[in-house]
mmCIF file of C-alpha atoms in Angstrom:
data_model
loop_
_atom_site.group_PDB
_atom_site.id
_atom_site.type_symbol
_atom_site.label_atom_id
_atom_site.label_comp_id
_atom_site.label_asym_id
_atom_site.label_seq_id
_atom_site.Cartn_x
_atom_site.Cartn_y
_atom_site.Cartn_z
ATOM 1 C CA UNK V 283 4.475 -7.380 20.213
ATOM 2 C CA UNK V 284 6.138 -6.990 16.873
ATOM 3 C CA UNK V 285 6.816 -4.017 14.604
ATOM 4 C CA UNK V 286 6.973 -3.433 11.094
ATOM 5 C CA UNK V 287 10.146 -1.264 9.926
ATOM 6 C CA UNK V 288 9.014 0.317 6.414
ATOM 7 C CA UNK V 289 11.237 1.533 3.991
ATOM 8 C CA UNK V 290 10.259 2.937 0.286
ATOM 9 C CA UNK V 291 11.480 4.478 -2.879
ATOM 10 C CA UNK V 292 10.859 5.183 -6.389
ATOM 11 C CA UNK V 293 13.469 6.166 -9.294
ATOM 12 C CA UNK V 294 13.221 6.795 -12.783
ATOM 13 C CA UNK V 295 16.410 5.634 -13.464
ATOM 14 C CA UNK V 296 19.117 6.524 -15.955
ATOM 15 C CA UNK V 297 17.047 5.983 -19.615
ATOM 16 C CA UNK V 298 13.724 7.205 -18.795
ATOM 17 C CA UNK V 299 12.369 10.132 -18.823
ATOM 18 C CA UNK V 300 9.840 10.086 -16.524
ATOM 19 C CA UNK V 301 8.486 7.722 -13.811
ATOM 20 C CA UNK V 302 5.420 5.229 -14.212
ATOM 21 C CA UNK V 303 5.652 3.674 -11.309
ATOM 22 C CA UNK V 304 4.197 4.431 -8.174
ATOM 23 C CA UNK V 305 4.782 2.727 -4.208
ATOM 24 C CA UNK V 306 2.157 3.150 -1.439
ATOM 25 C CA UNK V 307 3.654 2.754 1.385
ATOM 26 C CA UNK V 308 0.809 2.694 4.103
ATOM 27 C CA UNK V 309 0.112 6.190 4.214
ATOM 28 C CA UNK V 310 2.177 7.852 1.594
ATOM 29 C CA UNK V 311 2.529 7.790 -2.046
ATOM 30 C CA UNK V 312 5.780 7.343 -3.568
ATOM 31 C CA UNK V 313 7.266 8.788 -6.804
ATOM 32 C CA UNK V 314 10.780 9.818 -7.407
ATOM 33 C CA UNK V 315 10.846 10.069 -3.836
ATOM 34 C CA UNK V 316 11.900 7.723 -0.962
ATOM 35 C CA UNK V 317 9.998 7.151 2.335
ATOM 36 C CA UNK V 318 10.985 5.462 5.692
ATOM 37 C CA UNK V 319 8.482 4.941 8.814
ATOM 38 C CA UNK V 320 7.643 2.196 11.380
ATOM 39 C CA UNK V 321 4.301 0.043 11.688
ATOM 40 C CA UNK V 322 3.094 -1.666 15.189
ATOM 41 C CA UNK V 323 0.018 -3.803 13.599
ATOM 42 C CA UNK V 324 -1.282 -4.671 17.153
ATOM 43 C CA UNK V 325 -2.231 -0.918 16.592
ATOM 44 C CA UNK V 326 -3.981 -0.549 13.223
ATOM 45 C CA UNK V 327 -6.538 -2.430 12.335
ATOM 46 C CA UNK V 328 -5.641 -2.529 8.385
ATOM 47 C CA UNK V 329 -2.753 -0.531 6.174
ATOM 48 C CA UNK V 330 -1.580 -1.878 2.563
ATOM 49 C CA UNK V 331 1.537 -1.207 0.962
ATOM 50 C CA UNK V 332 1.565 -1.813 -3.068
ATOM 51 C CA UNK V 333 4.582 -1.091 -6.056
ATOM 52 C CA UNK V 334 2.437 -0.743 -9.343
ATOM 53 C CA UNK V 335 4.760 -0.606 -12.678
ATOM 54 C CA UNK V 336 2.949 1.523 -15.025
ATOM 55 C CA UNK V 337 2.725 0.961 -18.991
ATOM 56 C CA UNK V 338 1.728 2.961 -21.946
ATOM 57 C CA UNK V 339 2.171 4.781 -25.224
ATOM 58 C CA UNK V 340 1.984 8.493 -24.356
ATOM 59 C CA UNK V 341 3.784 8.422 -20.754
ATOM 60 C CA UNK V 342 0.013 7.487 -19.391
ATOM 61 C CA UNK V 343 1.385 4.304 -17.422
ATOM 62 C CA UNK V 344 1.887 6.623 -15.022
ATOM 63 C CA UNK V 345 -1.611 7.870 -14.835
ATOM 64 C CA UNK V 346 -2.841 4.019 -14.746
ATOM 65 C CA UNK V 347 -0.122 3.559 -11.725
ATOM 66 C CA UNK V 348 -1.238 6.219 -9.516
ATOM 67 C CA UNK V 349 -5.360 6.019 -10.153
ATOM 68 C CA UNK V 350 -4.594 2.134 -8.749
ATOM 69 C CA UNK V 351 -2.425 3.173 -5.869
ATOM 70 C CA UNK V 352 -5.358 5.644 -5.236
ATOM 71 C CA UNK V 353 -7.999 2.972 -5.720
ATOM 72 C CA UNK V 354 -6.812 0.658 -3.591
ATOM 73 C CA UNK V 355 -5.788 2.897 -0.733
ATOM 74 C CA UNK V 356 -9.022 3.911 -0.112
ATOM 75 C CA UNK V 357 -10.940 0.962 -0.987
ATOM 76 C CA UNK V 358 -8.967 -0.870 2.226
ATOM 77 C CA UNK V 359 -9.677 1.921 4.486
ATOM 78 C CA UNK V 360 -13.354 1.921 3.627
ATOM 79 C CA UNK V 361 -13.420 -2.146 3.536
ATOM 80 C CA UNK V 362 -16.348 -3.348 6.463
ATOM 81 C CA UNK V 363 -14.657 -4.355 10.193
ATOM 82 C CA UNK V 364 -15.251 -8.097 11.120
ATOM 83 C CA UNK V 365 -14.462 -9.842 7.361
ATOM 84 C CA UNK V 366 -13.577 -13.302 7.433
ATOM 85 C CA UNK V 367 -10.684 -14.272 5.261
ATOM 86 C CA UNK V 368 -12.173 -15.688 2.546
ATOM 87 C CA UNK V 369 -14.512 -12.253 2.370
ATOM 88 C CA UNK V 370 -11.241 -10.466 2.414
ATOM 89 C CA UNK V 371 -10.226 -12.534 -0.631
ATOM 90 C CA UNK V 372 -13.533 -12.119 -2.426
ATOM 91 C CA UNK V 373 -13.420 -8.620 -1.734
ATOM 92 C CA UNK V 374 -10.331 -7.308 -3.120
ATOM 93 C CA UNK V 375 -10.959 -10.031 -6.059
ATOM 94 C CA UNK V 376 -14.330 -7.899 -6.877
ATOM 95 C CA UNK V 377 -12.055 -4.614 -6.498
ATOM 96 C CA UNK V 378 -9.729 -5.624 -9.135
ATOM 97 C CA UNK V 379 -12.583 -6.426 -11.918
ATOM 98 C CA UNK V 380 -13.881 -2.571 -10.531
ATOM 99 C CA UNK V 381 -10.376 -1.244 -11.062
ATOM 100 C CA UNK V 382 -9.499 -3.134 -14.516
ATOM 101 C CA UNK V 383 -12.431 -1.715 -15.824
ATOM 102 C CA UNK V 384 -11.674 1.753 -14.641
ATOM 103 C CA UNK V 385 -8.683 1.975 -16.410
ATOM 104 C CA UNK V 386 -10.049 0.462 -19.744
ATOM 105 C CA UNK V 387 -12.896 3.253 -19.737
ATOM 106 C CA UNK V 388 -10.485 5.943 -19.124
ATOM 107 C CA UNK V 389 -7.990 4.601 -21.558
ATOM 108 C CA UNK V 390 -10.643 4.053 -24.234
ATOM 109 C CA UNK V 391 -11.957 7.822 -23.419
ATOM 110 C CA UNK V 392 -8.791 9.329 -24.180
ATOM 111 C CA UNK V 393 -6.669 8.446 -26.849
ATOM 112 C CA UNK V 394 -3.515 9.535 -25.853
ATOM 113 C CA UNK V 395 -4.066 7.139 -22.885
ATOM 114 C CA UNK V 396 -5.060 4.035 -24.966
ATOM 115 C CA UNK V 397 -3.573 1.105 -23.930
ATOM 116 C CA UNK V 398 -2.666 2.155 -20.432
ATOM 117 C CA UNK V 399 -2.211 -0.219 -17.464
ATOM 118 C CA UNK V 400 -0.340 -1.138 -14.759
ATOM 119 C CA UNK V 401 0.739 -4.214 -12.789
ATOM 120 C CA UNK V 402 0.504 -4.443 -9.067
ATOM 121 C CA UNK V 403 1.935 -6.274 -6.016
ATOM 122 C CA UNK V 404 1.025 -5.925 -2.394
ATOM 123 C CA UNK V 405 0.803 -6.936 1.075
ATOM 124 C CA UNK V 406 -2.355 -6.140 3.081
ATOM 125 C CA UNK V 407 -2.925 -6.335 6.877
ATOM 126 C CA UNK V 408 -6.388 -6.580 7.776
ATOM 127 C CA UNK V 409 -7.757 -7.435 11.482
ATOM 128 C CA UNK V 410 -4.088 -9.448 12.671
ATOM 129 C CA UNK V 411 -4.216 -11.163 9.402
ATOM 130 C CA UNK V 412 -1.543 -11.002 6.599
ATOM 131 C CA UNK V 413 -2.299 -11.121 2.504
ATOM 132 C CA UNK V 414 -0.432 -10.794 -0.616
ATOM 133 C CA UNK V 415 -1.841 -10.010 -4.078
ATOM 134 C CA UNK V 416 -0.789 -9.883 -7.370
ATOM 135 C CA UNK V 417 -1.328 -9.289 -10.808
ATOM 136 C CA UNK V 418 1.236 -8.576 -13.240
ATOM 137 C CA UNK V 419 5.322 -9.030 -12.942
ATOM 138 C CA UNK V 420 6.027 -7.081 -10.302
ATOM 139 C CA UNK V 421 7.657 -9.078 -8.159
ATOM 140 C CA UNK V 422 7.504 -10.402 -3.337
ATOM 141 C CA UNK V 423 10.231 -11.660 -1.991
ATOM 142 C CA UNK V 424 10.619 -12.978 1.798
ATOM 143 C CA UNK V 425 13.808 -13.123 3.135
ATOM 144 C CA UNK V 426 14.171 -15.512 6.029
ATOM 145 C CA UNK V 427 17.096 -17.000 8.036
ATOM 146 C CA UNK V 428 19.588 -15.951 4.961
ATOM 147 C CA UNK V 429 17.224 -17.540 2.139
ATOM 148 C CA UNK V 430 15.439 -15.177 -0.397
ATOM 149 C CA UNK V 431 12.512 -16.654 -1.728
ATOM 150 C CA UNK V 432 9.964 -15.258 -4.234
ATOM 151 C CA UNK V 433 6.614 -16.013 -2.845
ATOM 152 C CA UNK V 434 4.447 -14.364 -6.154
ATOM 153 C CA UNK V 435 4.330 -15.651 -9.681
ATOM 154 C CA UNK V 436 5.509 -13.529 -12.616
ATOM 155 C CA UNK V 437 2.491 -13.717 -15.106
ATOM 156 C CA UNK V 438 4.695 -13.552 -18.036
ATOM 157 C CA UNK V 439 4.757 -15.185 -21.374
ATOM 158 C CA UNK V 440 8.603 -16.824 -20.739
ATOM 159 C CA UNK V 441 6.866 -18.236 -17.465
ATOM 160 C CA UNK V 442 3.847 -19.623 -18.652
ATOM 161 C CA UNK V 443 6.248 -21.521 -20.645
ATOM 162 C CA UNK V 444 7.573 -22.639 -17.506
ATOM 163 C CA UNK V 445 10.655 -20.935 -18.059
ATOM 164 C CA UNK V 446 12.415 -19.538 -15.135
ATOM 165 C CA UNK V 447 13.324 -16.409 -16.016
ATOM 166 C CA UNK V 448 11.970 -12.716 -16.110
ATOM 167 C CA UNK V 449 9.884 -11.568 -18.978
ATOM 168 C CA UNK V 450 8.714 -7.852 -20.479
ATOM 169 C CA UNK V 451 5.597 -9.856 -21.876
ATOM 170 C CA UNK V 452 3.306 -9.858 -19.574
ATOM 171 C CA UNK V 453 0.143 -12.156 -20.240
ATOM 172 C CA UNK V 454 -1.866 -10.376 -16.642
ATOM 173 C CA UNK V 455 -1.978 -6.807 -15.786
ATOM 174 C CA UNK V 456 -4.361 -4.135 -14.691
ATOM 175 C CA UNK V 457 -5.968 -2.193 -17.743
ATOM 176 C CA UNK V 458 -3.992 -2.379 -21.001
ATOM 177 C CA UNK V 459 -7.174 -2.645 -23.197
ATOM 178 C CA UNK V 460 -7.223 -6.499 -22.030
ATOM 179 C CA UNK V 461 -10.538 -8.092 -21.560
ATOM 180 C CA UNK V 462 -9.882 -9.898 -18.631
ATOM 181 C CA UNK V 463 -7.243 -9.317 -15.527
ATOM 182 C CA UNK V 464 -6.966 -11.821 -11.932
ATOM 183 C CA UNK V 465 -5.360 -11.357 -9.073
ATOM 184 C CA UNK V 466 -3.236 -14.261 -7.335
ATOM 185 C CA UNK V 467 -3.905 -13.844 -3.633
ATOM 186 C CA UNK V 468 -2.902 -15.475 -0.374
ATOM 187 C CA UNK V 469 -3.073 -15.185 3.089
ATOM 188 C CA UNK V 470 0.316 -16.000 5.242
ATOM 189 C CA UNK V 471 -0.743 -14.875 8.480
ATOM 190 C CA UNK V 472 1.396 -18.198 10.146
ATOM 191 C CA UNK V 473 4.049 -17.484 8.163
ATOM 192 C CA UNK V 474 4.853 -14.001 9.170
ATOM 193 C CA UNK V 475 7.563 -13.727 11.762
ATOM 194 C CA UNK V 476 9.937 -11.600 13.790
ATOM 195 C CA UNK V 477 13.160 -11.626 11.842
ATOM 196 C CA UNK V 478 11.030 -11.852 8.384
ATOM 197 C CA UNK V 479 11.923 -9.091 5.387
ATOM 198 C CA UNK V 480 9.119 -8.630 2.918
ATOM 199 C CA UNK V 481 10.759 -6.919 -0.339
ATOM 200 C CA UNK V 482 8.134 -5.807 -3.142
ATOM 201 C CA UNK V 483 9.324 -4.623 -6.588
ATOM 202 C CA UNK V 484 9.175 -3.255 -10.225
ATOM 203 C CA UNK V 485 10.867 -5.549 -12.627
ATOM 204 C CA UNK V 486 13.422 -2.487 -13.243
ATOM 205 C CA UNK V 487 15.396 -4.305 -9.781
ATOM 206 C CA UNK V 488 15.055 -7.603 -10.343
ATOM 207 C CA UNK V 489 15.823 -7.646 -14.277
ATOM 208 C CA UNK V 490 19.212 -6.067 -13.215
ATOM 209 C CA UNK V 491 20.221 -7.246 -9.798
ATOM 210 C CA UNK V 492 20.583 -10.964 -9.436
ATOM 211 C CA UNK V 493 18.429 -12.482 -6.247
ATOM 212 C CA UNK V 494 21.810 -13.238 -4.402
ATOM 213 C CA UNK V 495 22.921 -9.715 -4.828
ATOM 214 C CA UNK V 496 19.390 -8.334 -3.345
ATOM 215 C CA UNK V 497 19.700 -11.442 -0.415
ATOM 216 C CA UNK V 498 22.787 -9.947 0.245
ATOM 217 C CA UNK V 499 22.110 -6.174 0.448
ATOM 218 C CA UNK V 500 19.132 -7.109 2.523
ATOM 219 C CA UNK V 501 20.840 -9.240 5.029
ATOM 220 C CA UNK V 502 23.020 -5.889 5.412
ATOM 221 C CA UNK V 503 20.232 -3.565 6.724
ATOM 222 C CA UNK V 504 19.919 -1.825 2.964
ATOM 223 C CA UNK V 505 17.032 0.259 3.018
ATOM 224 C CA UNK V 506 14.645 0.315 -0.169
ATOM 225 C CA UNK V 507 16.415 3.578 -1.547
ATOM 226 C CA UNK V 508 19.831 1.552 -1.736
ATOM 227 C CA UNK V 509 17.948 -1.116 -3.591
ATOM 228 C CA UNK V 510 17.092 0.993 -6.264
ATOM 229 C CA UNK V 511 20.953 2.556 -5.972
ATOM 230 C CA UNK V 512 22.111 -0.860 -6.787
ATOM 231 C CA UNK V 513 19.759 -1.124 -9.998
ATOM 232 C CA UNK V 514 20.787 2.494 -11.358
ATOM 233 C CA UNK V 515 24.305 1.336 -10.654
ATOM 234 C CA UNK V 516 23.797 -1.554 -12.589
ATOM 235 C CA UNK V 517 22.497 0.345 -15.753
ATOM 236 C CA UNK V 518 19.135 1.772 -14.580
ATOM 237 C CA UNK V 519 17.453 0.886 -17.966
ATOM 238 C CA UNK V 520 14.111 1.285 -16.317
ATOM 239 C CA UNK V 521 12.239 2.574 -13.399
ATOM 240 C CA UNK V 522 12.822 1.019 -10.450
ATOM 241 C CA UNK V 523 10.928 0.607 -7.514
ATOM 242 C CA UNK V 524 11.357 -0.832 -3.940
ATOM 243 C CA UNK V 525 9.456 -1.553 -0.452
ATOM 244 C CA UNK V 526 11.169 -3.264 2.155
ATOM 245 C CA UNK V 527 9.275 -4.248 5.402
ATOM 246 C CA UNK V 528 11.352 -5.655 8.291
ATOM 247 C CA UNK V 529 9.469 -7.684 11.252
ATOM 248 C CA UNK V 530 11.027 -6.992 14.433
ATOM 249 C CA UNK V 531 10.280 -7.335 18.068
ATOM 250 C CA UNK V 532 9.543 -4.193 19.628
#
């Protein structure tokens, strides 16, 4: 039996004015706020967590953000029982074409929302088996034995260049006017493990605290609150957001 220590939080940091991001942390939804519960997945049969990292003239990334986080919550919890994992896959794959287009017809029927859009990164647990998803440059880490590893892609123009290093262009996101958005997905259902920490992000942590610094923190019990402490100590330029899930034995 294992358990699943959650920790959340969402900042708008020193320069902004408001916050467009938004964290779902299972059964919450966190902005500007900061959440902590725990998880036993032998008891649920599904739950998501997700950091979206809204964008937009008019403040409406924040709009695009939270109809997502919405989205997606209740999409899981109304996905069928008995899915095999490569339905799972195809499923959330057809959820993300429903969403992208969702945005672009409310950001095309309101002008001070033109534009709008959002990235996203989460992990979902469905029926004892474990997925990640992405689309944009919000960022998963897994810490393990004292190594930090980023297990997503950044779809970002300085990557595509194989560059390694962060970029504000994105070339993938949810909405945005763009014609077309994908989602990277994969399940690591073998690869989860007691000991294991599962970080999700905004690019407003990792643009200004270097991996070592987060490996560090993490390996010290910080919770995802004193992540985003760290970045508004750093200079806070942008909103910053943070879930941390810790595998333990229970």
């Amino acid at each position: 039996m294992s358990k699943i220590v959650l920790s959340a939080a969402s900042r708008v940091g020193c320069i902004r004015s408001n916050n467009e991001d938004m964290v779902l942390a299972y059964d919450r939804f966190i902005r500007s706020d900061a959440y902590q519960t725990e998880l036993s997945p032998e008891s649920l049969d599904r739950f998501v967590v997700g950091v979206a990292d809204g964008m937009g003239g008019h403040n409406a990334g924040e709009v695009a953000s939270e109809m997502v986080m919405n989205n997606l919550k209740f999409f899981v919890n109304d996905m069928p029982r008995g899915m095999s994992s490569g339905e799972v896959e195809e499923t959330m794959n057809e959820w993300l074409q429903s969403i992208h287009q969702t945005v672009n017809q409310r950001g095309h029927s309101n002008k001070e929302m033109a534009q709008m859009g959002t990235t996203l990164v989460a992990l979902l647990y469905y029926s004892g088996h474990y997925f990640w998803m992405n689309c944009g440059d919000s960022r998963l880490y897994r810490l393990r034995d004292g190594e930090l590893k980023q297990l997503t892609t950044d779809h970002s123009l300085i990557n595509t260049n194989s560059v390694k290093k962060h970029s504000n262009v994105i070339t993938n996101c949810i909405g945005a006017g763009c014609k077309d958005s994908f989602l990277d997905m994969m399940e690591i259902t073998s690869e989860v493990k007691p000991g294991d920490v599962f970080l999700l992000c905004s690019d407003g942590l990792n643009d200004l605290v270097p991996d070592f610094v987060i490996s560090e923190r993490l390996q010290e019990g910080i919770t995802a609150n004193g992540l985003c402490e760290e970045a508004i100590a750093a200079g806070g330029f942008d909103n910053v957001s943070v879930c941390i899930l810790r595998v333990e034995n229970s």
